[in-house]
Coordinates of C-alpha atoms in Angstrom, one line a residue:
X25 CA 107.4 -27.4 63.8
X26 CA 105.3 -24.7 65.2
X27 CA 102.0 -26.3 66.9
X28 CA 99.7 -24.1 64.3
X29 CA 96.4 -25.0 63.1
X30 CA 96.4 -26.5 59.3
X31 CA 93.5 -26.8 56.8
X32 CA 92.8 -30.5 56.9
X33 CA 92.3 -30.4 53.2
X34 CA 94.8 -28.1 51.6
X35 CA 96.2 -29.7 49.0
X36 CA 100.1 -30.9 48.1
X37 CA 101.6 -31.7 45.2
X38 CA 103.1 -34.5 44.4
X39 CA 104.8 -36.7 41.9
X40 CA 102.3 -38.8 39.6
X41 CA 105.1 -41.2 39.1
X42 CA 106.5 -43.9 41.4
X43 CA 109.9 -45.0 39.1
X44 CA 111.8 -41.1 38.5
X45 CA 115.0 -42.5 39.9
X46 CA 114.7 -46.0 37.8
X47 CA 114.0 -43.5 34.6
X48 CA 116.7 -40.8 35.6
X49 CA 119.7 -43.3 35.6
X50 CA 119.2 -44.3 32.3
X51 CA 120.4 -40.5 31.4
X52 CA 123.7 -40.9 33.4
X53 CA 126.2 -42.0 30.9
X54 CA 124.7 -38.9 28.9
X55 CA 125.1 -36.4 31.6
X56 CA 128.9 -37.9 32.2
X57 CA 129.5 -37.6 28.5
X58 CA 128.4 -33.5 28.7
X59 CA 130.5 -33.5 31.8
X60 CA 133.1 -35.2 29.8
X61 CA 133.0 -32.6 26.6
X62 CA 133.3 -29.5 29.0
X63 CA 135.8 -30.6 30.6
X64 CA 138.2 -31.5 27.4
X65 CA 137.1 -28.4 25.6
X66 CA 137.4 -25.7 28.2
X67 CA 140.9 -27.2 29.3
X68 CA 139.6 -28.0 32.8
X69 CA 141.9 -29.8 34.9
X70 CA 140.1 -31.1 37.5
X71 CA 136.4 -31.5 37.8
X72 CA 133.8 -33.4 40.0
X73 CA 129.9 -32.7 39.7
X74 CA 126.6 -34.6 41.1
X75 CA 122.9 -35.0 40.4
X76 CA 120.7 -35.3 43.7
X77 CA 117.3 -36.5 43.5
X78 CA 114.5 -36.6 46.3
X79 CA 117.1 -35.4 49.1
X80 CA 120.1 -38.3 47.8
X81 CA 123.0 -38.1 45.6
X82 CA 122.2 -40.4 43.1
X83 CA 125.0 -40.0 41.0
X84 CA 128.1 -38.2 41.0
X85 CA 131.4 -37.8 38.7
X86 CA 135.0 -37.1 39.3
X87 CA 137.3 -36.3 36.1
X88 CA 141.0 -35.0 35.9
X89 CA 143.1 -34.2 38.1
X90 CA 143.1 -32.2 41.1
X91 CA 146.6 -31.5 41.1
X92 CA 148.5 -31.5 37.3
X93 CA 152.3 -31.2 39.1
X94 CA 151.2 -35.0 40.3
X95 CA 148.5 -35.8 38.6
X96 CA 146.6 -36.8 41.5
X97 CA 143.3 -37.7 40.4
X98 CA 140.1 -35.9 40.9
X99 CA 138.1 -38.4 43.9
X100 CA 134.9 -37.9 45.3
X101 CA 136.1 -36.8 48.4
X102 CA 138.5 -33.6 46.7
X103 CA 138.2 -30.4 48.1
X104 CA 136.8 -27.7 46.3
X105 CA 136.7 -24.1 46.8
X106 CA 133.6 -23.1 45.6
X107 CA 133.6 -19.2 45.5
X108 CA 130.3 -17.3 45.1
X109 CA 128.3 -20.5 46.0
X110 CA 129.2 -19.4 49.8
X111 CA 127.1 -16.4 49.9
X112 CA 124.2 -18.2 50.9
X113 CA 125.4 -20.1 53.9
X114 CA 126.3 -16.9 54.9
X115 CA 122.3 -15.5 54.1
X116 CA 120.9 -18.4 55.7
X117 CA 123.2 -17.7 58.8
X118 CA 121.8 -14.4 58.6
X119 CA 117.9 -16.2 58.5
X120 CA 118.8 -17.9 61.4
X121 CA 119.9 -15.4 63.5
X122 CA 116.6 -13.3 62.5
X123 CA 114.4 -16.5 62.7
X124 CA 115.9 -16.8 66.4
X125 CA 115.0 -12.7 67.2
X126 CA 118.5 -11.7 67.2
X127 CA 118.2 -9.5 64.2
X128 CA 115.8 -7.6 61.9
X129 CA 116.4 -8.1 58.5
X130 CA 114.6 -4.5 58.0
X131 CA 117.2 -2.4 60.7
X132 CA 119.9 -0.5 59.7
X133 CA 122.5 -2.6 58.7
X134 CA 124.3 0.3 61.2
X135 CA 122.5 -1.1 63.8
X136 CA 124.9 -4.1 63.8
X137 CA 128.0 -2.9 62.1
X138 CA 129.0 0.8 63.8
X139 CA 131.0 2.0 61.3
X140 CA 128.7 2.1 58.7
X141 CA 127.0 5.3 60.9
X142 CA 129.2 7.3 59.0
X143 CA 128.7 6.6 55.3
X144 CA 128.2 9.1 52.9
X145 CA 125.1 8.4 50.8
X146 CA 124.5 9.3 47.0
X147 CA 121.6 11.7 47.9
X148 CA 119.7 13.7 50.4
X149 CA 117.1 11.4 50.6
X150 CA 118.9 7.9 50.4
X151 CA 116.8 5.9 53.4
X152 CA 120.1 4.0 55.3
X153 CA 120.9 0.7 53.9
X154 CA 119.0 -2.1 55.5
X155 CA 120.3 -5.9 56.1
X156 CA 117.6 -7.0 53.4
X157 CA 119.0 -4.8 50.8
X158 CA 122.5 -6.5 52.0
X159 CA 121.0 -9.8 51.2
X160 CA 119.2 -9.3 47.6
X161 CA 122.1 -7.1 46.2
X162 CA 120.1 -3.8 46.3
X163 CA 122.5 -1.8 48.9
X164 CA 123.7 0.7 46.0
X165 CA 127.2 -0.5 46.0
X166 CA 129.1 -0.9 42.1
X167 CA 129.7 -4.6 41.2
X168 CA 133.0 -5.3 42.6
X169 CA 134.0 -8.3 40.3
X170 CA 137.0 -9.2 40.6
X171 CA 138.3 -6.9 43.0
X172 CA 136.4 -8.8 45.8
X173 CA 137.6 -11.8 44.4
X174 CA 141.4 -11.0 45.9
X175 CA 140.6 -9.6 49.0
X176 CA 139.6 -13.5 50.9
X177 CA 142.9 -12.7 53.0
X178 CA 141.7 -9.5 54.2
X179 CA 141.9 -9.1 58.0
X180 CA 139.0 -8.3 60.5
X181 CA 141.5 -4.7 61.2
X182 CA 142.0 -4.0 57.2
X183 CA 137.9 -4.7 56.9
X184 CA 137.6 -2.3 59.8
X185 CA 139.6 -0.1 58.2
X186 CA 137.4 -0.3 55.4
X187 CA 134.5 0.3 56.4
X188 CA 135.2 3.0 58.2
X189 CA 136.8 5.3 55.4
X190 CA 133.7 4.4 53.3
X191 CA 132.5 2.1 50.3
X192 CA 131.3 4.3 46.9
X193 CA 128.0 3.9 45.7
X194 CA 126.2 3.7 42.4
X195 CA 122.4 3.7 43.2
X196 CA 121.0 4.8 46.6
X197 CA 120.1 1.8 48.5
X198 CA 117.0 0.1 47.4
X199 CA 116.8 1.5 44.0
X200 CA 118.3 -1.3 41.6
X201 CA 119.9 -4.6 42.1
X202 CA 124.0 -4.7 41.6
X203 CA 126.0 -7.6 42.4
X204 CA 128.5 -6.8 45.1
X205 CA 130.5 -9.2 47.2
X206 CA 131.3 -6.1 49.5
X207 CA 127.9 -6.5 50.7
X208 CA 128.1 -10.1 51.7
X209 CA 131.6 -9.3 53.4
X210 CA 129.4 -7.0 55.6
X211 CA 126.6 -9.7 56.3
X212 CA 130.0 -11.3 57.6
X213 CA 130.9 -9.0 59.8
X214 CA 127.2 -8.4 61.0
X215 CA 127.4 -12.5 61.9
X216 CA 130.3 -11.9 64.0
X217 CA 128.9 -9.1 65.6
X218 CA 125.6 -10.4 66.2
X219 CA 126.3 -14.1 67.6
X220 CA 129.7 -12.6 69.5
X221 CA 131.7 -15.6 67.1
X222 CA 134.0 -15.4 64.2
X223 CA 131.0 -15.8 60.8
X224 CA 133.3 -19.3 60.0
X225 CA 132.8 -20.5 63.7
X226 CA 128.9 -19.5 63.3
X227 CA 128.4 -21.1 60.1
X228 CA 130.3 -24.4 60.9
X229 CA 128.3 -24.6 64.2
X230 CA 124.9 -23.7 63.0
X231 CA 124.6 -25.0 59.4
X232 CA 127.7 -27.5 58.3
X233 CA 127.6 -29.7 61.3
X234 CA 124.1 -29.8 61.8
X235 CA 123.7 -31.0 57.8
X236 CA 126.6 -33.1 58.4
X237 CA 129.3 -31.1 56.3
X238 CA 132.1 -32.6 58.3
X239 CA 134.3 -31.8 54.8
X240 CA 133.5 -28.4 54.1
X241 CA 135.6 -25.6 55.7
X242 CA 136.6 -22.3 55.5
X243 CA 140.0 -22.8 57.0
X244 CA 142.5 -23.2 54.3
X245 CA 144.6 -25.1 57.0
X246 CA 141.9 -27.4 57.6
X247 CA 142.2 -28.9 54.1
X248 CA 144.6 -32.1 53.8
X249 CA 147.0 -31.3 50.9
X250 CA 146.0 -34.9 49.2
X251 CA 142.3 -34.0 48.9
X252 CA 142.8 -30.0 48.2
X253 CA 142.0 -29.2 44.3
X254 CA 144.6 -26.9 43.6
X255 CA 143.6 -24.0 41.5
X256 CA 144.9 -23.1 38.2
X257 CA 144.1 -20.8 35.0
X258 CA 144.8 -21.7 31.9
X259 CA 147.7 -19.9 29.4
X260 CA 149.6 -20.2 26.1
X261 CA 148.6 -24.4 26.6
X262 CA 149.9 -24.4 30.1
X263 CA 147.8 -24.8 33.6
X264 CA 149.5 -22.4 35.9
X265 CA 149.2 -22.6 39.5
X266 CA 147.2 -20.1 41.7
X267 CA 148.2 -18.7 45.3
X268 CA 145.5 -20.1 47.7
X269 CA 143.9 -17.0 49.5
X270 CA 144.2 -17.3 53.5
X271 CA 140.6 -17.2 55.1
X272 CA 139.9 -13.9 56.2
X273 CA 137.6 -11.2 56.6
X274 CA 135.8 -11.7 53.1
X275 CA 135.2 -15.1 53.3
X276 CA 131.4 -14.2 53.8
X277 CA 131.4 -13.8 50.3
X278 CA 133.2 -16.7 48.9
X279 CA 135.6 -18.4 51.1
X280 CA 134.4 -21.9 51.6
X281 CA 135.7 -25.0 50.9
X282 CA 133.6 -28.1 50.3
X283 CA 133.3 -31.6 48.4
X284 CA 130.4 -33.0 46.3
X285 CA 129.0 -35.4 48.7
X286 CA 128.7 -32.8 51.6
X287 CA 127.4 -29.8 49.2
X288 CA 124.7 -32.5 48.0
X289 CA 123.7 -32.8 51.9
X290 CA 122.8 -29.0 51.4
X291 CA 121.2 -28.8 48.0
X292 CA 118.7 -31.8 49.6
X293 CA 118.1 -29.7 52.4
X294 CA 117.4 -26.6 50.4
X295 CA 115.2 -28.8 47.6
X296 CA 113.1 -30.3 50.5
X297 CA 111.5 -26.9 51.7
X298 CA 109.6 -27.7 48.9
X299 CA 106.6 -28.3 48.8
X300 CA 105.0 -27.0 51.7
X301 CA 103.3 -29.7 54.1
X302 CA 102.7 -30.5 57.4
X303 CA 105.9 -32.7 57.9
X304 CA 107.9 -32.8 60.8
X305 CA 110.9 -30.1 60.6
X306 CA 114.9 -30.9 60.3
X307 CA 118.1 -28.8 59.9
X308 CA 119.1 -25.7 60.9
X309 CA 116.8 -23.2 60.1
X310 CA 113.2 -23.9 59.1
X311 CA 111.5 -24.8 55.5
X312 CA 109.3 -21.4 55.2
X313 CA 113.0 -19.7 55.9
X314 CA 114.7 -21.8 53.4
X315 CA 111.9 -21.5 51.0
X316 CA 112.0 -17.1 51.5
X317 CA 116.0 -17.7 50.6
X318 CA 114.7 -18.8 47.6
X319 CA 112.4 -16.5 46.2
X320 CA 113.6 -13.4 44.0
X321 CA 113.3 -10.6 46.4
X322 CA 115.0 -8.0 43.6
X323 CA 114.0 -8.7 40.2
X324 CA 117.9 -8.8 38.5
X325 CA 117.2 -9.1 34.6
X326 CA 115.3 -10.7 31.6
X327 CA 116.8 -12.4 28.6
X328 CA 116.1 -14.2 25.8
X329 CA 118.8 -15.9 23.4
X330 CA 118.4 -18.6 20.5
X331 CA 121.1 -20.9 20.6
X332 CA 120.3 -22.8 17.4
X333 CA 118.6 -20.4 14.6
X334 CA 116.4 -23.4 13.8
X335 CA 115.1 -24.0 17.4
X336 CA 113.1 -21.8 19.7
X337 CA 114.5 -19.4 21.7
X338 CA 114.8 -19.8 25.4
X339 CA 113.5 -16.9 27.8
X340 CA 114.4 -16.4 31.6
X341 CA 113.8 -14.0 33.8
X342 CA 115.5 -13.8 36.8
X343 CA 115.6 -12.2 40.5
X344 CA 118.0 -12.5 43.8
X345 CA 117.0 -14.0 46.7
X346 CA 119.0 -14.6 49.9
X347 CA 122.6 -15.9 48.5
X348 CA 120.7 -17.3 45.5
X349 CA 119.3 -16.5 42.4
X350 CA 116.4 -17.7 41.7
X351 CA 114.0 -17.0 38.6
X352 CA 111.4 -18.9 35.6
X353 CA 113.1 -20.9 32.9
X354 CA 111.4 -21.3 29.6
X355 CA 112.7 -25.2 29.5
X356 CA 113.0 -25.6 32.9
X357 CA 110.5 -23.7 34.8
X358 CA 111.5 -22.3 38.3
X359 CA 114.8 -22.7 39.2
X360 CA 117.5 -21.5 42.3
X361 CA 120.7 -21.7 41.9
X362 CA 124.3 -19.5 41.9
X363 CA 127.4 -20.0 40.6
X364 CA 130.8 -19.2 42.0
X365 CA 134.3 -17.8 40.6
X366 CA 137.6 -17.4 41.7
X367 CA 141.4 -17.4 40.9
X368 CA 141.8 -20.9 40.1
X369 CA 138.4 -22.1 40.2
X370 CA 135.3 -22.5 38.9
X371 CA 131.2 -23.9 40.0
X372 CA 128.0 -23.3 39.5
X373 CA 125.0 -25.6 41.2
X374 CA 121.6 -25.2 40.0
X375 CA 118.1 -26.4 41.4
X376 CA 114.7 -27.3 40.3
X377 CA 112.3 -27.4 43.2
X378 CA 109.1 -28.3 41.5
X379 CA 111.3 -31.6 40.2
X380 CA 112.9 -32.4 43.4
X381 CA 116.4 -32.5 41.5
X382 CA 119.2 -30.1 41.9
X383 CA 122.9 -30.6 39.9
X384 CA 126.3 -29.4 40.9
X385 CA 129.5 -29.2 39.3
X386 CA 133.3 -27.5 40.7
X387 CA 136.3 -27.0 38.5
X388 CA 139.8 -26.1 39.7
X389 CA 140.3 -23.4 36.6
X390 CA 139.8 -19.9 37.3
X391 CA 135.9 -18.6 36.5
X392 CA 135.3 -21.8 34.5
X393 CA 131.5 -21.7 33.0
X394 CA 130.5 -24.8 35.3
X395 CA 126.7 -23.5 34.6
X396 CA 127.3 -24.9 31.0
X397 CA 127.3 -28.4 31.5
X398 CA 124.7 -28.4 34.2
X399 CA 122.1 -26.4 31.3
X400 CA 122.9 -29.0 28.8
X401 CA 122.5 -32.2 31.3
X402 CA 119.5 -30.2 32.4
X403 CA 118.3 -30.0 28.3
X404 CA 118.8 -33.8 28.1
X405 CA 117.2 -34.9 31.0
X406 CA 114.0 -32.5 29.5
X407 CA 114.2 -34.1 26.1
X408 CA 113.7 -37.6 27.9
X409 CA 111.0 -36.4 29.9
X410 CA 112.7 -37.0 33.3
X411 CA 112.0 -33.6 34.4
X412 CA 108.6 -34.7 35.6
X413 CA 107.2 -31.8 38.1
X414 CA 105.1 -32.1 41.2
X415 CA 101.4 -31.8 40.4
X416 CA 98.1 -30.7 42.2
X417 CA 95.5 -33.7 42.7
X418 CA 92.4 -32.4 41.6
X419 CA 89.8 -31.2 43.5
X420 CA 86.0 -32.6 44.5
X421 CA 84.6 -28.9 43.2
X422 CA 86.7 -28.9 39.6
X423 CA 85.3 -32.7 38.8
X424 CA 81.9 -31.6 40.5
X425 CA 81.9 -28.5 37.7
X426 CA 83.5 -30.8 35.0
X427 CA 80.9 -33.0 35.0
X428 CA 78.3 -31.1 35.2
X429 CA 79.5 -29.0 32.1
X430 CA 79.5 -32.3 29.8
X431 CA 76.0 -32.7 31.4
X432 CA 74.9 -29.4 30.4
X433 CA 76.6 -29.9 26.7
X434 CA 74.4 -33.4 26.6
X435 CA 71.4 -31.3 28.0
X436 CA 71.1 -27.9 28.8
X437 CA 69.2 -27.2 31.8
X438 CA 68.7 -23.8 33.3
X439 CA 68.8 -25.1 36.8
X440 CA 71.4 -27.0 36.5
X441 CA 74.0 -24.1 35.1
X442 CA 72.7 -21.8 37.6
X443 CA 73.7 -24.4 40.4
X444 CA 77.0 -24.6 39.0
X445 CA 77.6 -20.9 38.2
X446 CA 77.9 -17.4 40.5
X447 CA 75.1 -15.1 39.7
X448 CA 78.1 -12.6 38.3
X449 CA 78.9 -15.3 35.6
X450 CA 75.6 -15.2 34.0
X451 CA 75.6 -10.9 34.5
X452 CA 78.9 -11.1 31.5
X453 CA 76.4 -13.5 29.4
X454 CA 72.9 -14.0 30.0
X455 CA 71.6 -17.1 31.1
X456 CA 69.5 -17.7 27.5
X457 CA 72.6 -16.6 25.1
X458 CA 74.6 -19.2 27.3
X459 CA 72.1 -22.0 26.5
X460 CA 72.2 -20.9 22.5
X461 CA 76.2 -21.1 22.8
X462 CA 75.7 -24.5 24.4
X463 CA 72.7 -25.2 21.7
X464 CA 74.9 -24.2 18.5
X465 CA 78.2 -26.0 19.8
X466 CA 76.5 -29.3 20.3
X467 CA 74.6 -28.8 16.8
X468 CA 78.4 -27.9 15.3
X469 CA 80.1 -31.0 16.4
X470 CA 77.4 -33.4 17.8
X471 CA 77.7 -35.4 21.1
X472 CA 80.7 -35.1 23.0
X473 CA 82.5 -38.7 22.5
X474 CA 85.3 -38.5 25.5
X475 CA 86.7 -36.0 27.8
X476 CA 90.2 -35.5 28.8
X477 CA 91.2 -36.6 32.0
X478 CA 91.9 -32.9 34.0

């Protein structure tokens, strides 16, 4: 940690309760029921998901089977690729290098990638696309679902290639936010050019081994054929078998392969950059960086929908960060998280910093709604009241001025209410109408019997 002055007294929140994880497992044959349900309805094959609490996998799940030719189990240690869910090892490679002065996340994304010198932009006045706007889906590429999602295999040449006869646009850079996997395919490349190492090499070096992700991988090789969860999609009430991509040159964007206990290793460290303290720091980049991954740098969208007409309707608005979304919850407050899709699978994780919890789930069918499940577990665990968020102790001054209020509502005393007030407060009301609002309330209602606790 950087040896910086702190205010001795700023304040932390914390958890008023001492027994979350004793309440929490009572919810776990619920959340493997939901987890159950999914997985029957939707025709998964092969799913595994897990629930970490206060930087631990406390409970995990494995259901199916990872591969239906042998119907060889789903086990805790299976493979998964997980898609999408890549993009933000590769933005918090990206923080790294920046945190260490290599890069700027407001240059030129040209700066670091050549070839890009020679893009033809929408307008006379685009401004050049910067590696921020790379990072928070604002470069003004089109949403490239699911072309991207078949180009993994793509070679560092073909990318060249690429880039060099030029990428379309549908926004100049900066103006809206548009999901595009191209532009994480570039962060890629800007890794490799950047640290002088292939983006894999980088991100195994500087993020999976420090966290201990000895399972996760981007090398397809790398994965044992009895822990791999092959990929299928489902047709005409048959699971047919998807071609594995080779690791290549997109694999920026959603190439890696990992297992629930090492992707819990990551949601912990991502979940413990909250809240901020003066702790000690761990892992590979630090917590005010993994906290700026995880605020919504490009507002993305606002929804509302009612999923019951007899039950209120639930509102989110959301934003992109670095590789993660990230946004307000009418249920479950803030919450970060990202899902992933590919041929032949399926995952979705999401987090809730302010509860110190975070739940993941992969599938091994192609684009499988994993964020389902994790929604409804989520909805349980809120109905039980074992979402319970950090709070803020409070402070000398607010019980100083609460007392004194219930003093003045026993008593009025001109003195007193000036000591406790800023001359401007008494400039909206004058001092004398204040003491007849005090006067008539107490003649209302009477003496004030108890006070809340604040």
């Amino acid at each position: 940690m950087l040896d910086r002055p702190t205010a001795a007294n700023f304040p932390i929140p914390a958890f008023g309760v001492t027994d979350r994880l004793q309440k929490l497992s009572f919810m776990f044959p619920a959340i493997d029921a939901i987890f159950q349900e999914f997985a029957t309805q939707r025709h998964i094959p092969g799913l595994a998901f897990g629930v970490v609490m206060d930087g631990e996998l406390v409970h995990s799940g494995a259901l199916g089977v990872r591969n239906v030719a042998e119907q060889a189990p789903v086990m805790p240690d299976t493979q998964f690729r997980i898609a999408s869910m890549t993009k933000s090892f590769t933005a918090m490679a990206i923080v790294k290098l920046r945190d260490e002065g290599k890069l700027h996340l407001e240059e030129a994304a040209a700066h670091y990638v050549p070839e890009l010198a020679a893009l033809t932009y929408p307008t006379r006045d685009s401004a050049p696309i910067t590696v921020r706007q790379l990072l928070t889906m604002s470069g003004g590429f089109p949403q490239d679902d699911p072309w991207a999602d078949r180009q993994l295999a793509a070679s560092a040449d073909q990318f060249t290639v690429w880039l060099r006869e030029g990428i379309s646009f549908s926004n100049p850079p900066g103006a809206a936010y548009e999901y595009s996997n191209y532009s994480y395919a570039i962060l890629g490349r800007i890794i490799d050019n950047v640290s002088g190492m292939r983006f894999q090499d980088y991100i195994k070096q500087s993020i999976l081994e420090p966290l201990g992700m000895m399972s996760s991988t981007f090398d397809v090789h790398a994965v044992a054929p009895d822990r791999l969860a092959t990929g299928y999609r489902f047709d005409a009430d048959n699971w047919i078998a998807q071609p594995l991509l080779e690791d290549g040159a997109f694999g920026a964007m959603g190439g890696l392969f990992t297992t629930i206990p090492d992707f819990a290793r990551y949601i912990a460290f991502l979940l413990a950059a909250f809240p901020p303290r003066d702790d000690a720091e761990s892992g590979p980049i630090r917590r005010s960086s993994a906290r700026e991954m995880q605020q919504a740098a490009r507002s993305a969208y606002a929804m509302s929908h009612r999923p019951m007409p007899d039950v209120p309707a639930i509102v989110m608005s959301y934003g992109y960060g670095y590789g993660l979304s990230a946004g307000v919850h009418s249920i479950f407050g803030y919450t970060v998280g990202h899902g992933g899709g590919l041929p032949g699978y399926g995952s979705y994780y999401r987090m809730l910093p302010d509860c110190g919890i975070g739940l993941v789930a992969f599938t091994n069918l192609t684009y499988a709604q994993a964020a389902l499940p994790i929604d409804a577990a989520l909805s349980a665990l809120q109905r039980a009241d074992n979402l319970q968020r950090r709070t803020l102790a409070v402070s000398a001054a607010l019980q100083t001025t609460r007392a004194g209020l219930l003093d003045l509502y026993a008593q009025w005393d001109d003195a007193k209410a000036a000591a406790l007030a800023t001359e401007s407060f008494f400039q909206d009301m004058p001092i004398d109408k204040r003491r007849a609002q005090f006067e008539q309330l107490r003649a209302d209602f009477g003496a004030c019997l108890s006070a809340t606790a604040l």
